[in-house]
Amino acid sequence: MGKKHGVVGVPQDSELLHAAQAGDASCLGLLLARHRAGMHAVALALLGHSQDAEDAVQEAVLIAVRRIGDIRDPDAVGAWLRMVVRNVCRAQLRKMSAIPMPEVSEPFEADRSNPTPPDPAEVLDQHALRDWVWSALEGLSPTLRLVTILRYFTDVTSYEDIAALCATPVGTVRSRLNQARTKLVNALLNSAEQVHDDVATLHARHRRLAKETIESGYRGELTSVLSDWWSPQADVILPTGKRTGIDHLPPAFDRDVSAGVRHKLLNVVASREVVIWEIALLNPPENPFHCPPDAVLAHFMNQGRISKTRFHYRARR
């Protein structure tokens, strides 16, 4: 970004926001990369470690593409993105509850003053990120493109309405939207690589920390690593909701290792305040149900050290 936007060094969120609102997709991608860990943490807290949480973050990203111009406080980008995720998750929870609720597709009331649905082409032509959106949509198959345009760039947003319009089962619409979301979100986040920032360095640093932490556990040195990176008063919240401290972690890790469990680091998503680790738990053949299949650790940073860690386990299928 530096020279392109006249910004020396690492750009601030407010600078990236103004550029994104002017149509710079790479700056929007960078904003989302910065705050994705915090968005993921919100989804985990509300929906648990599940595909629903992943879907909620991706849904929120594409809502942000459409509604980035609605942000009025340049210093509140992170809070706005977390609010979008929170509302998407609440909409999912309403649908899963026993009380029938109308589907809420995004955290804003749609403009119903005009009963005629907008023309998708006109909506996209008026969009600040028009060039990137059109290019990304053209990279999708026609069937994926259609459901995506309907879902995010018209008022035909419910799965049922899209299914009726496309003469397709609701399950097929969900599947196509999942595929399209993954492709578009990945394309948007990859566009962040076009601008200078410390995101790549931050991710690499925290990935090294995650690997070092796991490997130190196998060497019996986990306590030492925890003292380097965790606050001595760090709060550890277990999947049951029980709160404990970092002293709980070394013996728990030792018990799993003694039982033959191995840990495979799958993914690290890092921001300045929140870092997510996704870890596969590989149980031994003779004890395949010792641990859940995988775990997610949401770390909350304070002055460069971890002040709180929340564990999530994916339910065994």
CSV table of C-alpha atoms in Angstrom, one decimal:
chain,number,residue,atom,x,y,z
A,1,MET,CA,0.0,0.0,0.0
A,2,GLY,CA,2.8,2.5,1.1
A,3,LYS,CA,3.6,4.4,-2.0
A,4,LYS,CA,0.3,3.7,-3.8
A,5,HIS,CA,-1.7,5.6,-1.2
A,6,GLY,CA,1.0,7.9,0.1
A,7,VAL,CA,1.2,6.2,3.5
A,8,VAL,CA,4.6,5.6,5.0
A,9,GLY,CA,5.0,2.3,7.0
A,10,VAL,CA,2.1,0.2,8.2
A,11,PRO,CA,-1.3,1.7,7.2
A,12,GLN,CA,-3.8,2.4,9.9
A,13,ASP,CA,-7.3,0.9,9.8
A,14,SER,CA,-8.8,4.3,9.0
A,15,GLU,CA,-6.5,4.7,6.0
A,16,LEU,CA,-7.4,1.2,4.7
A,17,LEU,CA,-11.1,1.9,5.3
A,18,HIS,CA,-11.1,5.1,3.2
A,19,ALA,CA,-9.2,3.3,0.4
A,20,ALA,CA,-11.7,0.3,0.6
A,21,GLN,CA,-14.7,2.7,0.5
A,22,ALA,CA,-13.2,4.2,-2.6
A,23,GLY,CA,-13.1,0.8,-4.3
A,24,ASP,CA,-9.7,-0.7,-3.4
A,25,ALA,CA,-10.3,-4.4,-2.8
A,26,SER,CA,-6.8,-5.1,-1.6
A,27,CYS,CA,-7.2,-2.7,1.3
A,28,LEU,CA,-10.6,-4.2,2.2
A,29,GLY,CA,-8.9,-7.6,2.1
A,30,LEU,CA,-6.2,-6.4,4.4
A,31,LEU,CA,-8.7,-5.0,6.9
A,32,LEU,CA,-10.5,-8.4,6.9
A,33,ALA,CA,-7.2,-10.2,7.3
A,34,ARG,CA,-6.3,-8.0,10.3
A,35,HIS,CA,-9.6,-8.6,12.0
A,36,ARG,CA,-10.5,-12.1,10.9
A,37,ALA,CA,-9.2,-13.7,14.1
A,38,GLY,CA,-11.5,-11.4,16.2
A,39,MET,CA,-14.4,-12.2,13.9
A,40,HIS,CA,-13.7,-15.9,14.3
A,41,ALA,CA,-13.5,-15.6,18.1
A,42,VAL,CA,-17.0,-14.1,18.1
A,43,ALA,CA,-18.4,-16.9,16.0
A,44,LEU,CA,-16.8,-19.6,18.2
A,45,ALA,CA,-18.2,-18.0,21.3
A,46,LEU,CA,-21.7,-18.0,19.9
A,47,LEU,CA,-21.8,-21.2,17.8
A,48,GLY,CA,-19.0,-23.3,19.1
A,49,HIS,CA,-16.3,-25.0,17.0
A,50,SER,CA,-18.4,-26.1,14.1
A,51,GLN,CA,-18.9,-25.5,10.4
A,52,ASP,CA,-21.6,-23.1,11.3
A,53,ALA,CA,-19.0,-20.8,12.9
A,54,GLU,CA,-16.9,-21.0,9.8
A,55,ASP,CA,-19.9,-20.2,7.6
A,56,ALA,CA,-20.9,-17.3,9.8
A,57,VAL,CA,-17.4,-15.6,9.3
A,58,GLN,CA,-17.5,-16.1,5.6
A,59,GLU,CA,-21.1,-14.7,5.4
A,60,ALA,CA,-20.0,-11.7,7.4
A,61,VAL,CA,-17.0,-11.1,5.1
A,62,LEU,CA,-19.3,-10.9,2.0
A,63,ILE,CA,-21.8,-8.7,3.9
A,64,ALA,CA,-18.8,-6.4,4.6
A,65,VAL,CA,-18.0,-6.3,0.9
A,66,ARG,CA,-21.5,-4.9,0.2
A,67,ARG,CA,-21.8,-2.7,3.3
A,68,ILE,CA,-18.3,-1.3,3.9
A,69,GLY,CA,-19.6,2.1,2.8
A,70,ASP,CA,-21.9,2.1,5.9
A,71,ILE,CA,-19.1,2.5,8.4
A,72,ARG,CA,-19.0,6.1,9.6
A,73,ASP,CA,-16.4,5.8,12.4
A,74,PRO,CA,-13.0,4.9,10.8
A,75,ASP,CA,-11.6,3.8,14.1
A,76,ALA,CA,-14.4,1.3,14.7
A,77,VAL,CA,-13.8,-1.1,11.8
A,78,GLY,CA,-13.0,-4.1,14.0
A,79,ALA,CA,-16.0,-3.5,16.3
A,80,TRP,CA,-18.3,-3.2,13.2
A,81,LEU,CA,-17.0,-6.4,11.7
A,82,ARG,CA,-17.5,-8.3,14.9
A,83,MET,CA,-21.0,-6.9,15.1
A,84,VAL,CA,-21.7,-8.2,11.7
A,85,VAL,CA,-20.5,-11.7,12.7
A,86,ARG,CA,-22.5,-11.5,15.9
A,87,ASN,CA,-25.7,-10.7,14.1
A,88,VAL,CA,-25.1,-13.5,11.5
A,89,CYS,CA,-24.6,-15.9,14.4
A,90,ARG,CA,-27.8,-14.7,16.2
A,91,ALA,CA,-29.7,-15.2,13.0
A,92,GLN,CA,-28.4,-18.8,12.8
A,93,LEU,CA,-29.3,-19.4,16.4
A,94,ARG,CA,-32.9,-18.1,15.8
A,95,LYS,CA,-33.3,-20.6,13.0
A,96,MET,CA,-32.0,-23.4,15.2
A,97,SER,CA,-34.4,-22.6,18.0
A,98,ALA,CA,-37.8,-24.1,18.5
A,99,ILE,CA,-39.5,-20.8,17.9
A,100,PRO,CA,-40.1,-20.0,14.2
A,101,MET,CA,-38.3,-16.7,13.4
A,102,PRO,CA,-37.9,-15.0,10.0
A,103,GLU,CA,-34.5,-15.3,8.5
A,104,VAL,CA,-32.1,-12.4,9.0
A,105,SER,CA,-29.6,-12.4,6.2
A,106,GLU,CA,-27.6,-9.4,7.3
A,107,PRO,CA,-27.4,-7.0,10.3
A,108,PHE,CA,-29.3,-4.2,8.6
A,109,GLU,CA,-32.8,-3.6,7.7
A,110,ALA,CA,-33.3,-3.8,4.0
A,111,ASP,CA,-34.9,-0.8,2.3
A,112,ARG,CA,-38.5,-2.0,1.6
A,113,SER,CA,-39.8,1.4,0.4
A,114,ASN,CA,-39.5,0.1,-3.2
A,115,PRO,CA,-41.4,-3.2,-3.5
A,116,THR,CA,-39.6,-4.0,-6.8
A,117,PRO,CA,-36.3,-6.0,-6.3
A,118,PRO,CA,-33.3,-4.1,-7.6
A,119,ASP,CA,-31.7,-5.2,-10.8
A,120,PRO,CA,-28.5,-7.0,-9.9
A,121,ALA,CA,-26.4,-5.4,-12.7
A,122,GLU,CA,-27.5,-1.9,-11.6
A,123,VAL,CA,-26.6,-2.7,-7.9
A,124,LEU,CA,-23.2,-4.0,-8.9
A,125,ASP,CA,-22.5,-1.0,-11.2
A,126,GLN,CA,-23.1,1.3,-8.3
A,127,HIS,CA,-20.9,-0.7,-6.0
A,128,ALA,CA,-17.6,1.0,-4.9
A,129,LEU,CA,-15.8,-2.4,-5.3
A,130,ARG,CA,-17.5,-2.9,-8.7
A,131,ASP,CA,-14.4,-4.0,-10.7
A,132,TRP,CA,-13.2,-6.5,-8.1
A,133,VAL,CA,-16.7,-7.9,-7.5
A,134,TRP,CA,-17.5,-8.4,-11.2
A,135,SER,CA,-14.1,-10.0,-11.8
A,136,ALA,CA,-14.5,-12.3,-8.8
A,137,LEU,CA,-18.0,-13.3,-9.8
A,138,GLU,CA,-16.9,-14.0,-13.3
A,139,GLY,CA,-14.5,-16.5,-11.9
A,140,LEU,CA,-17.5,-18.6,-10.5
A,141,SER,CA,-19.5,-21.0,-12.5
A,142,PRO,CA,-22.9,-19.7,-13.8
A,143,THR,CA,-24.9,-21.6,-11.1
A,144,LEU,CA,-22.6,-20.3,-8.3
A,145,ARG,CA,-22.7,-16.8,-9.7
A,146,LEU,CA,-26.4,-16.6,-9.8
A,147,VAL,CA,-27.1,-17.6,-6.2
A,148,THR,CA,-24.3,-15.3,-5.0
A,149,ILE,CA,-25.6,-12.3,-6.8
A,150,LEU,CA,-29.1,-13.0,-5.5
A,151,ARG,CA,-27.9,-13.5,-1.9
A,152,TYR,CA,-25.6,-10.5,-1.5
A,153,PHE,CA,-26.6,-8.0,-4.2
A,154,THR,CA,-30.4,-8.1,-4.3
A,155,ASP,CA,-33.3,-8.2,-1.9
A,156,VAL,CA,-33.9,-11.9,-2.8
A,157,THR,CA,-31.8,-13.1,0.1
A,158,SER,CA,-33.5,-16.0,1.8
A,159,TYR,CA,-32.6,-19.5,0.8
A,160,GLU,CA,-36.2,-20.3,0.1
A,161,ASP,CA,-36.7,-17.4,-2.2
A,162,ILE,CA,-33.5,-18.1,-4.1
A,163,ALA,CA,-34.5,-21.8,-4.4
A,164,ALA,CA,-37.8,-20.8,-5.8
A,165,LEU,CA,-36.3,-18.4,-8.3
A,166,CYS,CA,-33.7,-20.9,-9.4
A,167,ALA,CA,-36.1,-23.8,-9.4
A,168,THR,CA,-33.6,-25.6,-7.2
A,169,PRO,CA,-33.9,-27.4,-3.8
A,170,VAL,CA,-33.0,-25.3,-0.8
A,171,GLY,CA,-30.2,-27.8,0.1
A,172,THR,CA,-28.6,-27.2,-3.3
A,173,VAL,CA,-28.8,-23.5,-2.8
A,174,ARG,CA,-27.0,-23.8,0.5
A,175,SER,CA,-24.3,-26.0,-1.0
A,176,ARG,CA,-23.7,-23.6,-3.9
A,177,LEU,CA,-23.5,-20.6,-1.6
A,178,ASN,CA,-21.0,-22.4,0.6
A,179,GLN,CA,-18.8,-23.1,-2.4
A,180,ALA,CA,-19.1,-19.6,-3.7
A,181,ARG,CA,-18.4,-18.0,-0.3
A,182,THR,CA,-15.2,-20.0,0.1
A,183,LYS,CA,-14.0,-19.0,-3.4
A,184,LEU,CA,-14.8,-15.3,-3.0
A,185,VAL,CA,-13.5,-14.9,0.6
A,186,ASN,CA,-10.2,-16.6,-0.3
A,187,ALA,CA,-9.9,-14.3,-3.3
A,188,LEU,CA,-10.5,-11.2,-1.2
A,189,LEU,CA,-8.1,-12.2,1.5
A,190,ASN,CA,-5.5,-13.1,-1.1
A,191,SER,CA,-5.8,-9.6,-2.5
A,192,ALA,CA,-4.4,-8.3,0.7
A,193,GLU,CA,-1.0,-9.6,-0.4
A,194,GLN,CA,-0.9,-6.7,-2.9
A,195,VAL,CA,-0.3,-4.1,-0.2
A,196,HIS,CA,2.4,-3.7,2.4
A,197,ASP,CA,1.5,-4.6,6.0
A,198,ASP,CA,2.7,-6.6,8.9
A,199,VAL,CA,-0.1,-9.2,8.6
A,200,ALA,CA,2.1,-11.9,6.9
A,201,THR,CA,4.8,-11.3,9.6
A,202,LEU,CA,2.3,-11.5,12.4
A,203,HIS,CA,0.8,-14.8,11.0
A,204,ALA,CA,4.3,-16.3,10.6
A,205,ARG,CA,5.3,-15.2,14.1
A,206,HIS,CA,2.2,-16.8,15.7
A,207,ARG,CA,2.5,-19.9,13.7
A,208,ARG,CA,6.0,-20.4,14.9
A,209,LEU,CA,4.8,-19.8,18.5
A,210,ALA,CA,2.0,-22.4,18.0
A,211,LYS,CA,4.5,-25.0,16.7
A,212,GLU,CA,7.0,-24.2,19.4
A,213,THR,CA,4.4,-24.6,22.1
A,214,ILE,CA,3.2,-28.0,20.8
A,215,GLU,CA,6.8,-29.3,20.3
A,216,SER,CA,7.8,-28.1,23.8
A,217,GLY,CA,5.0,-30.2,25.2
A,218,TYR,CA,6.6,-33.3,23.7
A,219,ARG,CA,9.9,-32.4,25.3
A,220,GLY,CA,8.4,-31.7,28.7
A,221,GLU,CA,9.2,-28.0,28.4
A,222,LEU,CA,5.7,-26.6,28.1
A,223,THR,CA,5.8,-24.7,31.4
A,224,SER,CA,8.8,-22.7,30.2
A,225,VAL,CA,7.2,-21.7,26.9
A,226,LEU,CA,4.0,-20.7,28.7
A,227,SER,CA,6.0,-18.5,31.0
A,228,ASP,CA,7.5,-16.7,28.0
A,229,TRP,CA,4.3,-16.0,26.1
A,230,TRP,CA,1.4,-16.2,28.6
A,231,SER,CA,0.7,-13.8,31.4
A,232,PRO,CA,1.2,-15.5,34.8
A,233,GLN,CA,-2.4,-14.5,35.5
A,234,ALA,CA,-3.8,-15.7,32.2
A,235,ASP,CA,-7.4,-17.0,32.3
A,236,VAL,CA,-7.9,-20.4,30.7
A,237,ILE,CA,-11.5,-21.3,29.9
A,238,LEU,CA,-12.2,-24.9,29.2
A,239,PRO,CA,-15.0,-26.2,26.8
A,240,THR,CA,-17.2,-26.9,29.9
A,241,GLY,CA,-17.0,-23.2,30.9
A,242,LYS,CA,-14.7,-23.9,33.8
A,243,ARG,CA,-12.1,-21.3,34.4
A,244,THR,CA,-8.6,-22.2,35.5
A,245,GLY,CA,-5.0,-21.0,35.0
A,246,ILE,CA,-2.0,-21.9,32.8
A,247,ASP,CA,-0.8,-24.3,35.5
A,248,HIS,CA,-3.6,-26.6,34.2
A,249,LEU,CA,-2.1,-26.9,30.7
A,250,PRO,CA,1.2,-28.8,31.2
A,251,PRO,CA,-0.3,-31.8,33.1
A,252,ALA,CA,-3.3,-32.0,30.8
A,253,PHE,CA,-1.0,-32.1,27.8
A,254,ASP,CA,1.2,-34.7,29.5
A,255,ARG,CA,-1.8,-36.9,30.1
A,256,ASP,CA,-2.8,-36.8,26.4
A,257,VAL,CA,0.7,-37.5,25.2
A,258,SER,CA,1.0,-40.4,27.7
A,259,ALA,CA,-2.2,-41.8,26.2
A,260,GLY,CA,-0.7,-41.7,22.7
A,261,VAL,CA,-2.4,-38.6,21.4
A,262,ARG,CA,-0.6,-36.5,18.9
A,263,HIS,CA,-1.3,-32.9,17.9
A,264,LYS,CA,-1.2,-31.6,14.3
A,265,LEU,CA,-1.3,-27.8,13.8
A,266,LEU,CA,-3.9,-27.1,11.0
A,267,ASN,CA,-4.2,-23.4,10.9
A,268,VAL,CA,-3.3,-20.1,12.7
A,269,VAL,CA,-5.2,-16.9,12.2
A,270,ALA,CA,-3.7,-13.9,13.9
A,271,SER,CA,-4.5,-10.3,14.6
A,272,ARG,CA,-3.1,-7.9,17.1
A,273,GLU,CA,-5.6,-8.7,19.8
A,274,VAL,CA,-6.8,-12.2,19.0
A,275,VAL,CA,-5.0,-15.3,17.7
A,276,ILE,CA,-6.8,-18.6,16.7
A,277,TRP,CA,-5.1,-22.0,16.7
A,278,GLU,CA,-6.8,-24.9,15.0
A,279,ILE,CA,-5.3,-28.3,16.0
A,280,ALA,CA,-6.2,-31.8,15.0
A,281,LEU,CA,-6.1,-34.3,17.9
A,282,LEU,CA,-4.8,-37.6,16.6
A,283,ASN,CA,-5.9,-40.4,18.9
A,284,PRO,CA,-4.1,-43.8,19.0
A,285,PRO,CA,-5.8,-46.7,17.2
A,286,GLU,CA,-6.3,-48.6,20.4
A,287,ASN,CA,-8.0,-45.6,22.0
A,288,PRO,CA,-9.8,-43.7,19.2
A,289,PHE,CA,-12.1,-41.7,21.5
A,290,HIS,CA,-9.6,-40.4,24.0
A,291,CYS,CA,-9.9,-36.9,22.7
A,292,PRO,CA,-12.3,-35.1,20.4
A,293,PRO,CA,-11.2,-35.0,16.7
A,294,ASP,CA,-9.8,-31.4,16.9
A,295,ALA,CA,-9.6,-28.3,19.1
A,296,VAL,CA,-9.6,-24.6,18.6
A,297,LEU,CA,-7.8,-22.3,21.0
A,298,ALA,CA,-8.8,-18.6,20.9
A,299,HIS,CA,-6.1,-16.5,22.5
A,300,PHE,CA,-6.7,-12.9,23.6
A,301,MET,CA,-3.5,-10.7,23.7
A,302,ASN,CA,-2.6,-7.9,26.0
A,303,GLN,CA,0.6,-6.0,25.6
A,304,GLY,CA,2.1,-8.8,23.5
A,305,ARG,CA,1.3,-11.6,25.9
A,306,ILE,CA,-1.7,-14.0,26.1
A,307,SER,CA,-4.0,-12.9,28.8
A,308,LYS,CA,-6.9,-15.3,28.1
A,309,THR,CA,-7.3,-18.6,26.2
A,310,ARG,CA,-10.6,-20.2,25.5
A,311,PHE,CA,-10.8,-23.8,24.3
A,312,HIS,CA,-13.4,-25.2,21.9
A,313,TYR,CA,-13.8,-28.8,20.8
A,314,ARG,CA,-15.6,-29.9,17.7
A,315,ALA,CA,-18.4,-32.3,18.5
A,316,ARG,CA,-17.6,-35.9,17.3
A,317,ARG,CA,-19.8,-36.8,14.4
